[in-house]
Coordinates of C-alpha atoms and ligand atoms in Angstrom, one line a residue:
Chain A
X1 CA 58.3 -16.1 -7.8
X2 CA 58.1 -13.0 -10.0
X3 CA 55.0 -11.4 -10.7
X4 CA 54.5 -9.4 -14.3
X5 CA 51.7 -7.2 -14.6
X6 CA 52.5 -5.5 -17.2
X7 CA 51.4 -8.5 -19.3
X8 CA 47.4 -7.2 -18.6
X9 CA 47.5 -4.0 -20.8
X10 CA 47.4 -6.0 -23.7
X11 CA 44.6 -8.2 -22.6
X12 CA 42.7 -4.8 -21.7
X13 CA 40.6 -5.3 -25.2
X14 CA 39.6 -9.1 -24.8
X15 CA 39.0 -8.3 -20.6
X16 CA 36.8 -5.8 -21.9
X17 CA 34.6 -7.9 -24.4
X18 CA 34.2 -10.8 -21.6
X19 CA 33.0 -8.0 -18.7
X20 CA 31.1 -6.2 -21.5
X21 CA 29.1 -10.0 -21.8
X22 CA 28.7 -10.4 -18.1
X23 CA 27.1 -7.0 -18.0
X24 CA 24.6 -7.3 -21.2
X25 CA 23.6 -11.0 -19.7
X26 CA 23.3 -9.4 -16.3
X27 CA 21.4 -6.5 -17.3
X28 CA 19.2 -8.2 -19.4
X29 CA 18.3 -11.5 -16.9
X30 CA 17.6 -9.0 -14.0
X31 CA 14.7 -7.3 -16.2
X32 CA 13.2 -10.3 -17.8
X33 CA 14.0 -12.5 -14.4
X34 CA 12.4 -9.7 -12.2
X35 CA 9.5 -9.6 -14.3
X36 CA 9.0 -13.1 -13.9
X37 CA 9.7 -13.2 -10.5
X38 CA 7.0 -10.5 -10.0
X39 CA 4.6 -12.4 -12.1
X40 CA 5.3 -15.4 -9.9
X41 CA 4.8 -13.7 -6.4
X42 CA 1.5 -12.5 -7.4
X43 CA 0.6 -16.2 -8.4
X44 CA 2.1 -17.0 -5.1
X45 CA -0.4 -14.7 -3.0
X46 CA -3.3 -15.4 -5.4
X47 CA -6.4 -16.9 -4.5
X48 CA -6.1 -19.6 -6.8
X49 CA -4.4 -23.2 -5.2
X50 CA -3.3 -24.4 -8.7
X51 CA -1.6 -21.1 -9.5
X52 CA -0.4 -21.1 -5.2
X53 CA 1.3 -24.5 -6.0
X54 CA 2.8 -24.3 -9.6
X55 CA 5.0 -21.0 -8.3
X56 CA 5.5 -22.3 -5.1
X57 CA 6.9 -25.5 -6.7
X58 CA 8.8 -23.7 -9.6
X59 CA 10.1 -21.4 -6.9
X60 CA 11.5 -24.2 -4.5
X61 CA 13.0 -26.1 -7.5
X62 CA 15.3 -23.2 -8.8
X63 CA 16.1 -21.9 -5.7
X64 CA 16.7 -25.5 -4.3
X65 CA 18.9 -26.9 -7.5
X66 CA 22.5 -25.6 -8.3
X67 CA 22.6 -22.5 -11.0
X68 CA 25.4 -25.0 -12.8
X69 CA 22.7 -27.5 -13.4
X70 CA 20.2 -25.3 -14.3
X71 CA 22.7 -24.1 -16.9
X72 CA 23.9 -27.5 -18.4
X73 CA 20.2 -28.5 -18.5
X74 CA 19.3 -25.3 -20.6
X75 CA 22.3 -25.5 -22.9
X76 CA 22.3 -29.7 -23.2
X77 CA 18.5 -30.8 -22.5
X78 CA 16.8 -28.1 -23.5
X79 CA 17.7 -28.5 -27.4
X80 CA 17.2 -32.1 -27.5
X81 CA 13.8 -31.5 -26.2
X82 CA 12.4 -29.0 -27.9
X83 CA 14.5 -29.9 -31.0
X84 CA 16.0 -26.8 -31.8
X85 CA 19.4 -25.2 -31.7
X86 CA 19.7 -22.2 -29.8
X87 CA 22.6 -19.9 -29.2
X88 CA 25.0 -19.8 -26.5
X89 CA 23.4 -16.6 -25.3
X90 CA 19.7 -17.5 -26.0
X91 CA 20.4 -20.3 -23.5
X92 CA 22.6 -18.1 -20.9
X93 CA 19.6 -15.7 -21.2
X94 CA 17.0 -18.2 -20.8
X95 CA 18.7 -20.0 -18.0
X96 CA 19.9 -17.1 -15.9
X97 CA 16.2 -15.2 -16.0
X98 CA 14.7 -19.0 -15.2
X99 CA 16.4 -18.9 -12.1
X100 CA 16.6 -15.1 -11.6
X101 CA 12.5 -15.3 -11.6
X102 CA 12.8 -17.6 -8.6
X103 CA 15.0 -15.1 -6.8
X104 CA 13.0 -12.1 -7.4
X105 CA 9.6 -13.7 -6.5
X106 CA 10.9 -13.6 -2.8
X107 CA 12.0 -10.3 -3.1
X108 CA 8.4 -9.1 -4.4
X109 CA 6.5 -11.4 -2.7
X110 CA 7.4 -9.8 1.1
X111 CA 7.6 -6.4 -0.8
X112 CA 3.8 -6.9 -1.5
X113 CA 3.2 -8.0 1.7
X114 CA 4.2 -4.6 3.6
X115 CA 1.9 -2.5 1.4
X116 CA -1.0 -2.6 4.4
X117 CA -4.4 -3.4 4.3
X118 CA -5.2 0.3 5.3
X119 CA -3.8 1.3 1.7
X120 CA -6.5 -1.0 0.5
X121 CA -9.1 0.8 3.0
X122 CA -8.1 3.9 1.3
X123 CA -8.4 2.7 -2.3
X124 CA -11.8 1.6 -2.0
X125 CA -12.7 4.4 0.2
X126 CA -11.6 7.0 -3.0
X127 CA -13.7 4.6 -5.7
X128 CA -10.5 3.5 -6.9
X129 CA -10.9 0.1 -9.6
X130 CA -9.0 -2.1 -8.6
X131 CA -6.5 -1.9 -12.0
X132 CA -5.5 1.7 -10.3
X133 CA -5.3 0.2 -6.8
X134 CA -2.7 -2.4 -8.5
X135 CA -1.2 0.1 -11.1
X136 CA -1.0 3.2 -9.2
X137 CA -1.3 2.0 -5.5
X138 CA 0.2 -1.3 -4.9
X139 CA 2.6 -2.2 -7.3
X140 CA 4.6 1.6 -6.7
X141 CA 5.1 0.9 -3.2
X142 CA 6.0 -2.8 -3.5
X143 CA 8.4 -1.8 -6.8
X144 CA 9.7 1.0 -4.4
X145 CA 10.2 -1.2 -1.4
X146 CA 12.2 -3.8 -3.4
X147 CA 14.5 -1.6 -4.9
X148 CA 17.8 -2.0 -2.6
X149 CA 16.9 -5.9 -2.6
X150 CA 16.1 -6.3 -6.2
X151 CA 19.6 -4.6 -6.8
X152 CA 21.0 -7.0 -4.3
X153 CA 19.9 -9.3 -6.6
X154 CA 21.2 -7.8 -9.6
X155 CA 24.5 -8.0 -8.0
X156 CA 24.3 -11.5 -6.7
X157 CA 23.6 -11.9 -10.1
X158 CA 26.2 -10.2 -11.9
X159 CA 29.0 -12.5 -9.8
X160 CA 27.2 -15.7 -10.5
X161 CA 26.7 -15.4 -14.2
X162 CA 29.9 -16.2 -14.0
X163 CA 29.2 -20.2 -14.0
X164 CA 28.2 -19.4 -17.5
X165 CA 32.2 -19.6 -18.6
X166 CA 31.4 -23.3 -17.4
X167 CA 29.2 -23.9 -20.8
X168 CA 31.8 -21.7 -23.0
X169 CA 30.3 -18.4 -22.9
X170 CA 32.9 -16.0 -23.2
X171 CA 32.1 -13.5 -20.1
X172 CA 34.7 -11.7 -18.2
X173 CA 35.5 -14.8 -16.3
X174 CA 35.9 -17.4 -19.6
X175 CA 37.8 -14.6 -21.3
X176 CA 39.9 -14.3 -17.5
X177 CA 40.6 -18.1 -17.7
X178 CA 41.6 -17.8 -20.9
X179 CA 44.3 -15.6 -20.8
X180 CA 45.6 -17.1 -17.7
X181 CA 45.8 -20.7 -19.1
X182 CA 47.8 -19.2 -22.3
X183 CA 50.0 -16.8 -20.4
X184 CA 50.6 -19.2 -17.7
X185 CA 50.4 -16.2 -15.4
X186 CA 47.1 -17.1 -13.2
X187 CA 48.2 -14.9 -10.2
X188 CA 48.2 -11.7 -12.4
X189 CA 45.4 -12.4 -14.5
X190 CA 42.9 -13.9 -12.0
X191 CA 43.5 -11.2 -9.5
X192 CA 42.5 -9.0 -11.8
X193 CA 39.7 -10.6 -13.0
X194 CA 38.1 -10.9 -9.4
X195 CA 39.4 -6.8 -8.9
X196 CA 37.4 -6.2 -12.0
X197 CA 34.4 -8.2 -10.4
X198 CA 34.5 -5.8 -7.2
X199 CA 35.2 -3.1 -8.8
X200 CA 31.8 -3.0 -10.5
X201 CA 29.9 -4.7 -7.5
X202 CA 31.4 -2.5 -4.4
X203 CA 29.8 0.6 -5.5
X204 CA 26.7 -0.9 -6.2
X205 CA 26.4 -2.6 -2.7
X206 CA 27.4 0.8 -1.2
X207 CA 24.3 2.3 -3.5
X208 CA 21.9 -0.3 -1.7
X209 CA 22.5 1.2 1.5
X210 CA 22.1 4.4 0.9
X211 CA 19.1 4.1 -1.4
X212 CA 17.4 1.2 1.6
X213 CA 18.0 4.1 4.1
X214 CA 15.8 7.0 1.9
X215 CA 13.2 4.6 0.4
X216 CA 12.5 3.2 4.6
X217 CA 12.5 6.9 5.4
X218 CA 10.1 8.0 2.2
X219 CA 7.8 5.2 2.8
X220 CA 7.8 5.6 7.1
X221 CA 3.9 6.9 7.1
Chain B
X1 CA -25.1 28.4 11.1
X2 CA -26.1 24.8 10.6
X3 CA -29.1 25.8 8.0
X4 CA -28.6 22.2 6.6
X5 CA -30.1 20.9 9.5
X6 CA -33.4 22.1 7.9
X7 CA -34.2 19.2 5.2
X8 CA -35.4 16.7 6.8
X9 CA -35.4 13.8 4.2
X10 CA -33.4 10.6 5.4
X11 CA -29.7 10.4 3.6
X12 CA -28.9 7.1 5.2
X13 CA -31.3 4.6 6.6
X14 CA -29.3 1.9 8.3
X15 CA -32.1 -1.5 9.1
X16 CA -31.1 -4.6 11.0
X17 CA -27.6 -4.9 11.0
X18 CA -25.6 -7.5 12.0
X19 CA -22.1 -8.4 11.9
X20 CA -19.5 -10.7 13.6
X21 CA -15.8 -11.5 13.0
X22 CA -15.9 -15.5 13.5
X23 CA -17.7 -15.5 16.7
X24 CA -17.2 -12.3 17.7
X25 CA -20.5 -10.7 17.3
X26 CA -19.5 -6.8 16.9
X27 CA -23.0 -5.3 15.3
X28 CA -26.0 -6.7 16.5
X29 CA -28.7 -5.1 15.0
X30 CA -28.1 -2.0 14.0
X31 CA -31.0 0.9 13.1
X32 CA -30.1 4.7 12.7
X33 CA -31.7 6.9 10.3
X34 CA -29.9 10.2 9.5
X35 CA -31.4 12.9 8.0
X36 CA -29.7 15.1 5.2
X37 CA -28.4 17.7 7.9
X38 CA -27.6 15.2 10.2
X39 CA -23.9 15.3 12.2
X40 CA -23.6 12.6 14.0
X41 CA -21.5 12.0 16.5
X42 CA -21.1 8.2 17.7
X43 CA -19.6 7.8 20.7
X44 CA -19.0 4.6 22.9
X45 CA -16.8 2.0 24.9
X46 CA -14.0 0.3 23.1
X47 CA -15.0 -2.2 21.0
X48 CA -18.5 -1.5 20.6
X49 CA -18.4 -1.5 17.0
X50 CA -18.0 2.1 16.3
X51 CA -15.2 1.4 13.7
X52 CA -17.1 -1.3 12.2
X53 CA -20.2 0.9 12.2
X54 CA -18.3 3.3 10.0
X55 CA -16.2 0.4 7.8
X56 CA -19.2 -0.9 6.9
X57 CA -20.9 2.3 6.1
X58 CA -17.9 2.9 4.0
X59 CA -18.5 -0.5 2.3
X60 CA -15.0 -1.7 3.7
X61 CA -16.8 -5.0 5.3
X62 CA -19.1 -7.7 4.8
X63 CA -22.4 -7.9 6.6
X64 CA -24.6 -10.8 7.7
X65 CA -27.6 -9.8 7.7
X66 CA -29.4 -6.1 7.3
X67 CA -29.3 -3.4 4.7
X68 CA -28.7 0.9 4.2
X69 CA -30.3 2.7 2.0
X70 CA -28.8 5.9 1.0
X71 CA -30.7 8.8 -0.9
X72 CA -33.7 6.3 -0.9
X73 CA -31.9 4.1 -3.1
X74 CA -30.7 0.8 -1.9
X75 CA -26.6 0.5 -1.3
X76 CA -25.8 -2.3 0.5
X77 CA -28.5 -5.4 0.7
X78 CA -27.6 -9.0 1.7
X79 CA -28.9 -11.3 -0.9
X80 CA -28.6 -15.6 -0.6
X81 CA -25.9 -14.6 2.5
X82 CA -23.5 -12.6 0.2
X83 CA -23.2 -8.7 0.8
X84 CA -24.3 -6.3 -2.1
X85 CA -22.5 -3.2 -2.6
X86 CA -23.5 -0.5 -4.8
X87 CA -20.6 0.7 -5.9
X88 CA -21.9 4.4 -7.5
X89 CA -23.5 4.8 -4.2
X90 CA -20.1 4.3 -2.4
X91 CA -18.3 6.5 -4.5
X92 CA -20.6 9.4 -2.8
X93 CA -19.3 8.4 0.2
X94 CA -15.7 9.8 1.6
X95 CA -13.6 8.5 4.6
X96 CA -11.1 9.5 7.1
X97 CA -8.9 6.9 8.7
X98 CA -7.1 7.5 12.0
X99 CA -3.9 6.7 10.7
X100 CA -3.9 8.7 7.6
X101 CA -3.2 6.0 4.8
X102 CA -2.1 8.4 2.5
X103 CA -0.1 6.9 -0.5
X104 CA 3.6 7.3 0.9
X105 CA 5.2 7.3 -2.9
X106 CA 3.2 10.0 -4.0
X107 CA 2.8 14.2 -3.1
X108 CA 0.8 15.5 -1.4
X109 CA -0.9 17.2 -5.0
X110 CA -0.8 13.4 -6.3
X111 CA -2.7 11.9 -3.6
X112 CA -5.6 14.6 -4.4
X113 CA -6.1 14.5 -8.1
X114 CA -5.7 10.4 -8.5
X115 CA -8.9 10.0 -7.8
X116 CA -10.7 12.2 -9.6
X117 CA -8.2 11.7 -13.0
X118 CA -8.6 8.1 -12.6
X119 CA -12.3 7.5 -11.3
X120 CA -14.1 10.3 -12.9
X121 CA -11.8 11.2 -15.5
X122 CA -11.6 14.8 -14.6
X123 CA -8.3 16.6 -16.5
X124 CA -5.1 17.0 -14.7
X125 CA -5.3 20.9 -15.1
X126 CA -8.6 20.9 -13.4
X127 CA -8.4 18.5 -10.8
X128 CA -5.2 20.4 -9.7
X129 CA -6.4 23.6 -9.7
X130 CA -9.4 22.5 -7.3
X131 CA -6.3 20.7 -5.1
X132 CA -4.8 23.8 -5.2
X133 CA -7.7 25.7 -4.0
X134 CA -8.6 22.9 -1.5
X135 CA -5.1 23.0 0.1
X136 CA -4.8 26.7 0.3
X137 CA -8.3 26.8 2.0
X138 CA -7.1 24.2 4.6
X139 CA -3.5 26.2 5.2
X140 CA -1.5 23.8 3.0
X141 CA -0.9 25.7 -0.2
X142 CA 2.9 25.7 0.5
X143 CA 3.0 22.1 0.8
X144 CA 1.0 20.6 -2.4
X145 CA 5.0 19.6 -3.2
X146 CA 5.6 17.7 0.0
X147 CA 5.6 14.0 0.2
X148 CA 3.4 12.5 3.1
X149 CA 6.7 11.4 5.6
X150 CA 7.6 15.5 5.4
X151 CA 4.5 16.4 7.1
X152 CA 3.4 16.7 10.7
X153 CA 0.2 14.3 12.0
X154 CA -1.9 17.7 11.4
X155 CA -1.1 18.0 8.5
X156 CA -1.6 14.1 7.1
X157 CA -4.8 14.8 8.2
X158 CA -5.9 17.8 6.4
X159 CA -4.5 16.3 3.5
X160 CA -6.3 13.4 3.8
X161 CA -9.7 15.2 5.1
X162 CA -9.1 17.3 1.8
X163 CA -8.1 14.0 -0.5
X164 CA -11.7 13.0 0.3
X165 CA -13.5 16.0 -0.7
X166 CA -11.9 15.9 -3.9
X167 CA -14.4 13.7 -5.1
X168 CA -17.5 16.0 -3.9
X169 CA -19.1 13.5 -0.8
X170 CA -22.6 13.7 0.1
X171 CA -21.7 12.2 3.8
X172 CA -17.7 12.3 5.4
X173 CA -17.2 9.9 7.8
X174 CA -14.3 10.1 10.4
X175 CA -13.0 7.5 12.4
X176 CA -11.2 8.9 15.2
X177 CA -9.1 10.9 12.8
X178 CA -7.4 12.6 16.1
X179 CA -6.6 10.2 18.5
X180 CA -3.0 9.8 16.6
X181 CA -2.5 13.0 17.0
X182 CA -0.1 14.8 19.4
X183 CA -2.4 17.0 21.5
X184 CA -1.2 20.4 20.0
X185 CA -2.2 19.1 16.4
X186 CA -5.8 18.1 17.4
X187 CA -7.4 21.9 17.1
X188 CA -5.9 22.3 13.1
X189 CA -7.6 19.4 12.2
X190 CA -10.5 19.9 14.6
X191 CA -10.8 23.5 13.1
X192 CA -11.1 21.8 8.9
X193 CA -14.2 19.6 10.1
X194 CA -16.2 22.3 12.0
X195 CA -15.6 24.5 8.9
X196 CA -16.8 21.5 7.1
X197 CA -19.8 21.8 9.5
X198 CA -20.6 25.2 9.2
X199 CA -21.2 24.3 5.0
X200 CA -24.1 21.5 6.1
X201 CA -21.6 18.8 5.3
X202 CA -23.4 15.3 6.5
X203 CA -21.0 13.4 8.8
X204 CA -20.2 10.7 10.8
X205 CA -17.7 11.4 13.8
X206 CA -16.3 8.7 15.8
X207 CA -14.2 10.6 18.4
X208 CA -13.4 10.5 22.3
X209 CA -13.1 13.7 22.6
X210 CA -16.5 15.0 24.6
X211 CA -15.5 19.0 23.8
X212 CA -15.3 18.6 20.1
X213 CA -18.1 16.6 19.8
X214 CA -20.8 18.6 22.2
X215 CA -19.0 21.6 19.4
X216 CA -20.3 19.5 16.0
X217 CA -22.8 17.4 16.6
X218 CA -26.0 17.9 15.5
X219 CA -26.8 14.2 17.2
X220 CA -25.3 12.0 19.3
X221 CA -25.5 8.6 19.6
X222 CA -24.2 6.1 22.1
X223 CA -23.3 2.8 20.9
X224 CA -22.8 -0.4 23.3
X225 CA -22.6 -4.6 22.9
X226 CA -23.8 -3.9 18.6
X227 CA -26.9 -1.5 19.2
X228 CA -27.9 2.3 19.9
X229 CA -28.5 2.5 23.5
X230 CA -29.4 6.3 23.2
X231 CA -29.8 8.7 20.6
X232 CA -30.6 12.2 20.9
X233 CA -29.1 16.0 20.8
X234 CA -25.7 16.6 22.4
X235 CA -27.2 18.1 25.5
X236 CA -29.3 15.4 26.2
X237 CA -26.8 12.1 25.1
X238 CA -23.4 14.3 27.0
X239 CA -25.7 16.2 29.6
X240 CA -28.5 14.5 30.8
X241 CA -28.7 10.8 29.6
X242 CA -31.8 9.1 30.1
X243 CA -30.3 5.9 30.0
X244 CA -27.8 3.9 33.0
X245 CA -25.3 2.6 31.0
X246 CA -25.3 5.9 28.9
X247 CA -24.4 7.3 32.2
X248 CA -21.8 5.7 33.3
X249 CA -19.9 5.7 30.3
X250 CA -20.3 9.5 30.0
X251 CA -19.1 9.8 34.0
X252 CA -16.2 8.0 33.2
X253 CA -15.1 9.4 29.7
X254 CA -15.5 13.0 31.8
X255 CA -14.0 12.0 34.9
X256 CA -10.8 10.6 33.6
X257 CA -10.6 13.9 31.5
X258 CA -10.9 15.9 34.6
Ligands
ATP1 N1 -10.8 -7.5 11.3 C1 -11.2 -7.9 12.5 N2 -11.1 -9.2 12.8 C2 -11.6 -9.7 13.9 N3 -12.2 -9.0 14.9 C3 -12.3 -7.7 14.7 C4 -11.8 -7.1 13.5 N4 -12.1 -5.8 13.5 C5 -12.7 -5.6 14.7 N5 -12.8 -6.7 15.4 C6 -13.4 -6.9 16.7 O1 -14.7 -6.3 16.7 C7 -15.0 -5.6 17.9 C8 -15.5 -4.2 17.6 O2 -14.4 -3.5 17.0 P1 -14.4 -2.0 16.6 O3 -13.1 -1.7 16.1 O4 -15.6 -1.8 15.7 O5 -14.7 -1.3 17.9 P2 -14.6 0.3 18.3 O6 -15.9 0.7 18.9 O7 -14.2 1.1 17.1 O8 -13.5 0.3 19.4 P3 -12.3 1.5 19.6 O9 -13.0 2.5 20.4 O10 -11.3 0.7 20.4 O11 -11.8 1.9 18.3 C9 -13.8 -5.7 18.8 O12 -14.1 -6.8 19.7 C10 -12.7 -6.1 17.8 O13 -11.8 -6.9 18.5
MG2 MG1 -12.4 2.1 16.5

């Protein structure tokens, strides 16, 4: 067998566009699916049952069906239903921060849970209202505190929004399969794909540790 | 030195109360009255409700039955079972916990002026100049900078003794705000609350420590099973109790300390 890589250079531009795709849907499903998510653990630890049992059902489903199904429903179902078209990314968007939210409610919801009761003590003690005990109290520490996960996330995230090449969304891993299927050269072209992968996720994982080991020490009172 | 001790008006009249945690009864009919230049000291076994004393006093907990008036104005009242809190009231109150709870993410400057800029609306130039000035006073003008894990126990404390008086109390209370402490920390922090004395502060001192509290009190009251079993000057409560069980717990407290 003889490998070629010197076919890749001129894929450089098309590689490129696909990981420059994974990255925007990444980028933008971690903020809109961690906002979500953040919105659902504080229904999850609310004293309303109907609001307890709506996120804890939502949260179960997503985290308990397959991302490719969630996908195909989004970009097949979803149209039919509501009777619109939407766009390939609209739907990749919408499906990715659908189940993102799930993901991230996890992460916030034991993130709320270590901010103590004596914080509270000491809010109430200092006349604080309780939108500053959220907005200046609480939701710093918890944001803090689910940082290195929260990125976890993102990366987790990154390498599965890679099922969206199933639907025909031309991320780095369509774009990848592409190539391969036309240059008939899948050992070249898929190796580099996945070495593209790590080579944006490795760092970042490395970046969790460090920043999990400063944030634990900053917030060890 | 204590001329505070001169107005005699009642700050906080405490009537009837009563307090349990499922069926642990913890207060059990409560009544202390404490004039403006009242220190109090409270002192007692573990478990007696000294804590709760203070939490509730703070407005932290719930009460069954009873009521305080503070200033002569009603502040917390138990109406069809549920607990009234006046709020305004509470805000003239400040609290010191044992374990600090200062707000980890934010400096030591930060944890002083939130209140104040977001309660009373004060401007950030003001409110940290007076942090400034409180700091300094309290030997911690190098470390307004400092985030709360960089500090020593001593110091978490002064900060947080100092995070309460930005907000100008009319009564500090103190919940064993030592007994974290490694011993050689205890006289810095010991030092901010008798200077706190010496300018009529009113306070409420939980504390184990017999020395400090013979030092600041102005009153001293013994609490056991949810009441005040004695109440009376330091000499009297820590010298010459009139009461058994006041005692015994004195003999011990002093005899494991000797
Ligand atoms: N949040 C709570 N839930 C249930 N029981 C509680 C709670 N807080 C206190 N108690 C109980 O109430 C009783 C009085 O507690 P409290 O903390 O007021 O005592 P204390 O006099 O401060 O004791 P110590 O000297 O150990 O601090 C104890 O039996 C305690 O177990
Ligand atoms: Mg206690």
């Amino acid at each position: 067998m003889h490998l070629d890589f010197s076919i890749l250079p001129r894929f450089a531009d098309a590689l490129a566009y696909g990981l420059w795709l994974t990255v925007r849907l990444t980028l933008i499903c971690i903020v809109t699916g961690g906002a979500l998510g953040f919105l659902l653990a504080l229904a999850r630890r609310s004293g309303s049952r109907l609001l307890r049992a709506v996120s804890t059902v939502y949260v179960e489903f997503f985290r308990g069906t397959p991302v490719l199904i969630q996908l195909f429903w989004i970009f097949f179902c979803l149209p039919i239903l509501l009777g619109v078209e939407l766009s390939s990314f609209v739907s990749g968007v919408i499906a990715l921060t659908l189940y993102t939210g799930a993901i991230t409610s996890e992460t916030f919801r034991s993130s709320l849970g270590t901010v103590g009761r004596e914080q509270m003590d000491a809010c109430v003690a200092l006349g604080l209202p309780a939108r500053v005990r959220i907005t200046s109290v609480i939701l710093p520490q918890a944001l803090l505190r689910a940082t290195p996960t929260l990125l976890s996330n993102a990366i987790s995230l990154f390498k599965e929004s890679s099922l969206v090449s199933a639907v025909g969304m031309a991320d780095l891993m369509f774009v990848g399969q592409n190539i391969s299927n036309n240059t008939a050269r899948p050992v070249e072209v898929l190796t580099a794909v996945a070495l593209i992968y790590f080579a944006v996720a490795f760092p970042l994982t490395r970046a969790v540790a460090v920043l999990e080991g400063r944030i634990l020490r900053k917030l060890a009172v | 030195m204590f001329d505070g001790t001169r107005d005699q008006t009642a700050l906080v009249r405490m009537e009837g109360l009563h307090k349990s945690y499922g069926a642990v009864k913890v207060l059990q009919g409560l009544d202390i009255e404490m004039k403006r230049g009242d220190r109090v000291v409270v002192i007692g076994p573990s478990g007696g409700g000294k804590s709760t004393l203070l939490r509730v006093l703070m407005g932290l907990e719930k009460v069954d039955a009873g009521n305080i008036s503070f200033g002569g104005r009603p502040y917390i009242t138990v109406r069809n079972g549920k607990t009234v809190i006046d709020t305004e009231v509470r805000r003239s109150i400040g609290m010191v916990f044992q374990h600090y709870t200062l707000f980890p993410h934010l400096s030591v400057l930060q944890n002083l002026v939130l209140a104040p800029c977001k309660v009373n609306g004060e401007g950030t130039a003001s409110a940290k100049a007076r942090a400034q000035a409180l700091l300094d006073r309290f030997g911690l003008g190098a470390r307004a900078g400092a985030y709360p894990a960089q500090l020593s126990g001593g110091q978490k404390q002064r900060v947080a003794i100092a995070r309460a008086l930005m907000l100008d109390p009319k009564l500090m209370l103190f919940d064993e705000v030592t007994s974290a402490l490694d011993p050689e920390l205890v006289a810095e922090v010991e030092q901010v609350m008798l200077e706190l004395a010496a300018q009529a502060m009113p306070m409420v001192i939980v504390t184990h420590d017999m020395w400090f509290a013979r030092n600041i009190a102005s009153r001293v009251i013994f609490c056991a099973g949810g009441v005040v079993v004695e109440d009376g000057p330091p000499e009297q409560v820590l010298g010459k109790p009139i009461h058994e069980r006041t005692r015994e717990f004195i003999n011990r407290v002093f005899h494991i300390r000797a």
